[in-house]
Tab-separated table of C-alpha atoms in Angstrom:
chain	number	residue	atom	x	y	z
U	1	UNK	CA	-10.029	-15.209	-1.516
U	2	UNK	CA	-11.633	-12.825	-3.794
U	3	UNK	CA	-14.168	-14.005	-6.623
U	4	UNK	CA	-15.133	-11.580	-9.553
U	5	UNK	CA	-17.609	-11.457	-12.062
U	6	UNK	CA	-16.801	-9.378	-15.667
U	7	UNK	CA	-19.294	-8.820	-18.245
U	8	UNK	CA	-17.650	-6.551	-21.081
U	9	UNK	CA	-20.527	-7.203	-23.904
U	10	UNK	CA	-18.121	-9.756	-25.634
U	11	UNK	CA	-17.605	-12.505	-23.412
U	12	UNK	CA	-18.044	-12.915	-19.469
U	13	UNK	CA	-15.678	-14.356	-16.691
U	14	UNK	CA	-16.083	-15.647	-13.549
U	15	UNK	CA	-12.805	-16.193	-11.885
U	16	UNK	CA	-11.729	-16.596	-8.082
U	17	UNK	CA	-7.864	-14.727	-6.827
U	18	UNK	CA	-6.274	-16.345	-3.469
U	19	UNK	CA	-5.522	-13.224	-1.935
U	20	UNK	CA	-3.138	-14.613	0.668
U	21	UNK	CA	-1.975	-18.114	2.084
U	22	UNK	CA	0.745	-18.566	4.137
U	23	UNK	CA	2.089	-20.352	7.238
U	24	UNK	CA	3.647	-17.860	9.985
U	25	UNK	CA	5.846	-19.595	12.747
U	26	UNK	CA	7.474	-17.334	16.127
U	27	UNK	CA	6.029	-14.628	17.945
U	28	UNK	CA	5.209	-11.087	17.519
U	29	UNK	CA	8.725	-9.905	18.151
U	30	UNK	CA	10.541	-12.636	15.929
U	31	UNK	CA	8.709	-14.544	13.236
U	32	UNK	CA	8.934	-16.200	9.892
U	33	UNK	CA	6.377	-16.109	6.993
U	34	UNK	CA	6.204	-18.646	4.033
U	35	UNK	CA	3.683	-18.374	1.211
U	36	UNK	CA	1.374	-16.166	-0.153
U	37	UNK	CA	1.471	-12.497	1.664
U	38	UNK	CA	0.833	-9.157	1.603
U	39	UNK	CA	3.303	-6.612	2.490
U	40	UNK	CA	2.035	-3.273	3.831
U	41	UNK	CA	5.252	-1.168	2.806
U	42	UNK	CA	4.566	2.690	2.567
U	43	UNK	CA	2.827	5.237	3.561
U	44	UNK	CA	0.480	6.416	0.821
U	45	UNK	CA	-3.189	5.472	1.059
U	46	UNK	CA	-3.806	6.289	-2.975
U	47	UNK	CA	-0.031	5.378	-4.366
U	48	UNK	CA	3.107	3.950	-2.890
U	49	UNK	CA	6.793	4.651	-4.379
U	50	UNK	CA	8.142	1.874	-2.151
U	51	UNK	CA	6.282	-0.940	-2.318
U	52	UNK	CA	8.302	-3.047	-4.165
U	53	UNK	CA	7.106	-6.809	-3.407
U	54	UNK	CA	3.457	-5.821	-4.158
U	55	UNK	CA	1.094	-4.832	-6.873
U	56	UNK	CA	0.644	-0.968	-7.501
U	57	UNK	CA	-2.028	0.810	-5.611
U	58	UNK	CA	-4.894	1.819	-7.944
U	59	UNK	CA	-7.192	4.295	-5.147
U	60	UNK	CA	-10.296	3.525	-8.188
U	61	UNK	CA	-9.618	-0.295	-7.861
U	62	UNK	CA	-8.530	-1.196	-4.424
U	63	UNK	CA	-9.060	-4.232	-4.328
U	64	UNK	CA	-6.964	-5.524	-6.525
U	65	UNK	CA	-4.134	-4.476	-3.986
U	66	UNK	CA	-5.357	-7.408	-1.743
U	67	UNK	CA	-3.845	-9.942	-3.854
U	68	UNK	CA	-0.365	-10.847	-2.418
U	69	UNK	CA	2.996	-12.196	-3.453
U	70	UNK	CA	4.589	-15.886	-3.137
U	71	UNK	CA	7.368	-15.140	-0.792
U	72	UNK	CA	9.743	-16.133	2.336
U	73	UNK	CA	9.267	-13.156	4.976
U	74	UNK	CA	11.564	-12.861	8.045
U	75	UNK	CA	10.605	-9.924	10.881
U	76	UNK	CA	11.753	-8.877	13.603
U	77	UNK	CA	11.032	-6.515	16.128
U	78	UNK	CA	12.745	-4.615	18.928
U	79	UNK	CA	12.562	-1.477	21.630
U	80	UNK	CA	15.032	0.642	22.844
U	81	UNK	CA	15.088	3.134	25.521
U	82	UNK	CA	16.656	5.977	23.412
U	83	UNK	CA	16.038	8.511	21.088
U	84	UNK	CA	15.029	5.543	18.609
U	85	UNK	CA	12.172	3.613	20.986
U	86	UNK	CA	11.731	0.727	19.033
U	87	UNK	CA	12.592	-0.298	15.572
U	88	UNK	CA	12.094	-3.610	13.137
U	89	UNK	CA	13.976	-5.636	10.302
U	90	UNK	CA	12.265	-7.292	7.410
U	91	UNK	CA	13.982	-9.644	5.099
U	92	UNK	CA	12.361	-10.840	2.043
U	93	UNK	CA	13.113	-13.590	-0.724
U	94	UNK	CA	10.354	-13.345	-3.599
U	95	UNK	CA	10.885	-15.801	-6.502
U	96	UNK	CA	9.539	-15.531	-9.565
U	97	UNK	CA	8.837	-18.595	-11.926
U	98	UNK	CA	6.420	-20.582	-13.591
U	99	UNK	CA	4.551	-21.566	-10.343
U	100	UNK	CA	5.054	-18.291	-7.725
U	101	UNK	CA	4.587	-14.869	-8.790
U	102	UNK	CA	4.068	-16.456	-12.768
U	103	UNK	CA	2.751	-12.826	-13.793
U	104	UNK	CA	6.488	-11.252	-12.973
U	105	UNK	CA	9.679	-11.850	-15.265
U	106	UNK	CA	11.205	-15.324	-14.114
U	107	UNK	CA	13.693	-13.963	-11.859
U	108	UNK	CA	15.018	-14.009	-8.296
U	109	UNK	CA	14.130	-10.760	-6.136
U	110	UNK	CA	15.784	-9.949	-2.581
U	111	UNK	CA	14.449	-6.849	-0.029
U	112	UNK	CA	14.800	-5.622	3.211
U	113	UNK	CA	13.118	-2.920	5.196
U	114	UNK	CA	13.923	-1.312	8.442
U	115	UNK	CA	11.655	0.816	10.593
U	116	UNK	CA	12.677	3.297	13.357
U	117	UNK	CA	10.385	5.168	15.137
U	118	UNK	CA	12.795	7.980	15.939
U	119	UNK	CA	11.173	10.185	18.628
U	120	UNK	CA	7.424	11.031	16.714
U	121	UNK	CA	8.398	10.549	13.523
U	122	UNK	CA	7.684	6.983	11.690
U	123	UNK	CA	11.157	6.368	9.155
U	124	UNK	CA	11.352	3.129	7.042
U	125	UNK	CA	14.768	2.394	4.407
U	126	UNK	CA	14.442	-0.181	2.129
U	127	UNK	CA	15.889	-2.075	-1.013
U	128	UNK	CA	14.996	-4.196	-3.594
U	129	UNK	CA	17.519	-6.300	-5.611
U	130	UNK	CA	16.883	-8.463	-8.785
U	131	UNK	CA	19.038	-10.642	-11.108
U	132	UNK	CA	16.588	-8.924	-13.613
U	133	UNK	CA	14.610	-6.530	-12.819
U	134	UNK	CA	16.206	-3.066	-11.812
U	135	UNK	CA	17.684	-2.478	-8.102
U	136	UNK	CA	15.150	0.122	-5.997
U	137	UNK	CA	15.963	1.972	-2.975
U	138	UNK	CA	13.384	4.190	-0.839
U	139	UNK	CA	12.666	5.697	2.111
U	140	UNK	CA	9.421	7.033	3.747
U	141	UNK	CA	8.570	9.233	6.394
U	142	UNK	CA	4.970	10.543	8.912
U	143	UNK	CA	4.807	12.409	11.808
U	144	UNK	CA	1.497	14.151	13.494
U	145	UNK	CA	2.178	18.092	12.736
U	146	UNK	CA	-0.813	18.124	15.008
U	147	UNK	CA	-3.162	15.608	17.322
U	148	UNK	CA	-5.230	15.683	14.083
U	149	UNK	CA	-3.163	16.317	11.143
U	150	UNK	CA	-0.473	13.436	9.564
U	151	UNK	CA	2.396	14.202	7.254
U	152	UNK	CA	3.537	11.782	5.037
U	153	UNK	CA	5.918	10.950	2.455
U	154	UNK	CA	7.996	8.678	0.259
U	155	UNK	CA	10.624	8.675	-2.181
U	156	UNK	CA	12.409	5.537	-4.166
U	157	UNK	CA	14.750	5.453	-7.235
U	158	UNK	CA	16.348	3.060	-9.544
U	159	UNK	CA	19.061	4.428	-12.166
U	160	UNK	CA	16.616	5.150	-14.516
U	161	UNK	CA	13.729	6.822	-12.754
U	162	UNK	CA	12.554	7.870	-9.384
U	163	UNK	CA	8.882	8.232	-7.909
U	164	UNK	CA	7.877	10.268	-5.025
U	165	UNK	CA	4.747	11.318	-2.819
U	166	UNK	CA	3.792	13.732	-0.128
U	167	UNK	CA	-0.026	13.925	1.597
U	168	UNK	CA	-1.490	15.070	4.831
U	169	UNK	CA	-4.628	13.276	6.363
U	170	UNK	CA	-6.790	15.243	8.613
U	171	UNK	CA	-8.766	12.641	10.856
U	172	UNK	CA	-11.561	14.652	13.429
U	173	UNK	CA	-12.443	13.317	16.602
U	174	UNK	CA	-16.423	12.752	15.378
U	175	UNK	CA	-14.621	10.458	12.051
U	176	UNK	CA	-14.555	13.320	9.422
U	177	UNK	CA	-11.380	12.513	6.779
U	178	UNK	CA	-9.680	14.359	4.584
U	179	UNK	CA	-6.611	12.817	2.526
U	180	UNK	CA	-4.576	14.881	-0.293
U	181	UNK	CA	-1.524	13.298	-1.917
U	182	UNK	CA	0.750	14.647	-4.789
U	183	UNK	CA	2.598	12.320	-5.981
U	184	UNK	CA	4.598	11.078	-9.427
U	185	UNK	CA	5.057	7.496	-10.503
U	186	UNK	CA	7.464	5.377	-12.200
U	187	UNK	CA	5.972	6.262	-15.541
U	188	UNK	CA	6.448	9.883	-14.871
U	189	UNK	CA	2.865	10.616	-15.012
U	190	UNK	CA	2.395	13.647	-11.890
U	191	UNK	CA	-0.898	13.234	-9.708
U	192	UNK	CA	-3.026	14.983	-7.440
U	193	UNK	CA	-5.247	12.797	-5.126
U	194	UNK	CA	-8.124	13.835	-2.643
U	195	UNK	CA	-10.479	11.912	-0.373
U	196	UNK	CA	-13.299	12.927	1.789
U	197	UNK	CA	-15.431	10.455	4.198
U	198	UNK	CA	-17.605	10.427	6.708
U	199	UNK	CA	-18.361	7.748	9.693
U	200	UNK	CA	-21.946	7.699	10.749
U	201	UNK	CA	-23.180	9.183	7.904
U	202	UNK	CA	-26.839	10.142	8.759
U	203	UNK	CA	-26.937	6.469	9.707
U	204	UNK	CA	-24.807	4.013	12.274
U	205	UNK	CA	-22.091	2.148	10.429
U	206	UNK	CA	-22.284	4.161	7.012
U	207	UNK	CA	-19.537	5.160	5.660
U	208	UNK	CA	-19.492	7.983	2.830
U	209	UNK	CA	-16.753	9.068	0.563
U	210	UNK	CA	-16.115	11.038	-2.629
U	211	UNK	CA	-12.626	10.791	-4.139
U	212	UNK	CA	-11.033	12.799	-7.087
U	213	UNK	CA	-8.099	11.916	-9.144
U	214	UNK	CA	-6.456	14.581	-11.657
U	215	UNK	CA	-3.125	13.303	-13.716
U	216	UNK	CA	-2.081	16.251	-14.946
U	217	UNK	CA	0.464	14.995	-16.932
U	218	UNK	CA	-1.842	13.684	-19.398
U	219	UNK	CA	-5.196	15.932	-18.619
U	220	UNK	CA	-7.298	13.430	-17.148
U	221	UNK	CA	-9.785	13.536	-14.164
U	222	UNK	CA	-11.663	10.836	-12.139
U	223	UNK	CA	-14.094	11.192	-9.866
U	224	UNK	CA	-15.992	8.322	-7.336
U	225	UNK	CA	-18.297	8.478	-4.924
U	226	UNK	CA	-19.387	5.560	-2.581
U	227	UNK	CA	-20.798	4.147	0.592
U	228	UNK	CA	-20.402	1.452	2.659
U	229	UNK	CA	-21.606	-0.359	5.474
U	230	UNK	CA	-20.083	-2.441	8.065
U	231	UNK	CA	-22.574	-4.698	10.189
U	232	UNK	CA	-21.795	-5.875	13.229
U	233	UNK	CA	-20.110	-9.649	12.178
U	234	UNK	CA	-17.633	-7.465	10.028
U	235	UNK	CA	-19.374	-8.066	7.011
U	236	UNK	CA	-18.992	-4.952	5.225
């Protein structure tokens, strides 16, 4: 649960968002999920092209990617002693009406993902399919080119429009981050994305970060810098 407080010099809010509520029955390998979820598809940390059953990453707003969707979620989960050592299925029904997912076009929505972790490299396929909204298919990709260094990528397309990413993150062994990501959304509005933080900064349990956001499509920059702290409870 998230609660929020706006003040905009005309009028002020106070509003609470259930993030997530749901009832999960099985184990880790085979399970089933029913209510209010969030789905982790991608592998962006600024933008994802593929996540289709959840709100659109904002990296100046994160938090509003916390709130999830109304949905019926079916996993499963499996390893293999071959060249693929373990892979998983996801299965998704999402309605939308009145009641569950009421900000969405009334509408029935089906997905599916499936992961392979093919040698070192991390592969996901996926679909969504709607009895309104436009049928989206994706894929996305990371490897380590080094013990430090991640690749990443994603691409998903409709038959109107695609939207695509590719980043590195550089994580040091003393908690020193860098993430870049290029990427282009459904609006065709192009992107580049950077992050710096640092663990420990000057002080236990301090986080610091800067992060820069140029869409060069329409000439505008952002930049934000920020700290936080995480005690020891997890209270951050």
């Amino acid at each position: 649960w998230s609660g929020y407080y706006l003040n905009d010099e005309k009028d002020i809010k106070t509003y609470g968002v259930l993030n997530e509520a749901y009832v999960k029955y099985g184990n880790v390998n085979k399970n089933i999920t029913v209510g209010k979820e969030l789905l982790k598809w991608g592998k962006g940390y600024a933008y994802s092209a593929v996540s289709f059953f959840t709100r659109p990453k904002n990296p100046l707003y994160p938090e509003d990617l916390k709130n999830g969707r109304s949905m019926v979620h079916i996993k499963t989960i499996n390893t293999l002693n071959s060249t693929i050592k373990n892979y998983s299925l996801d299965l998704v029904y999402m309605p939308s009406n009145n009641t569950f997912n009421s900000d969405l076009q009334k509408s029935q929505n089906f997905g599916a993902k499936l992961y392979m972790l093919i040698g070192d490299i991390d592969i996901d396929l996926m679909f969504e399919k709607s009895n309104v909204y436009l049928d989206k298919f994706g894929g996305d990709f990371s490897f380590n080119l080094l013990s430090e260094l991640e690749i990443h990528g994603e691409y998903a397309f409709d038959k109107d429009s695609s939207s695509y990413l590719l980043g590195l993150k550089y994580a040091s062994n003393y908690d020193f981050t860098i993430t870049s990501e290029w990427y282009k959304d459904w609006n065709e509005n192009k992107f580049i994305y950077a992050k710096v933080s640092q663990k420990d900064f000057y002080i236990d349990y301090l986080t610091a970060y800067v992060t820069g956001i140029r869409n060069y499509t329409q000439n505008m920059n952002s930049l934000l810098l920020g700290m936080s702290y995480d005690f020891k409870n997890n209270f951050v």
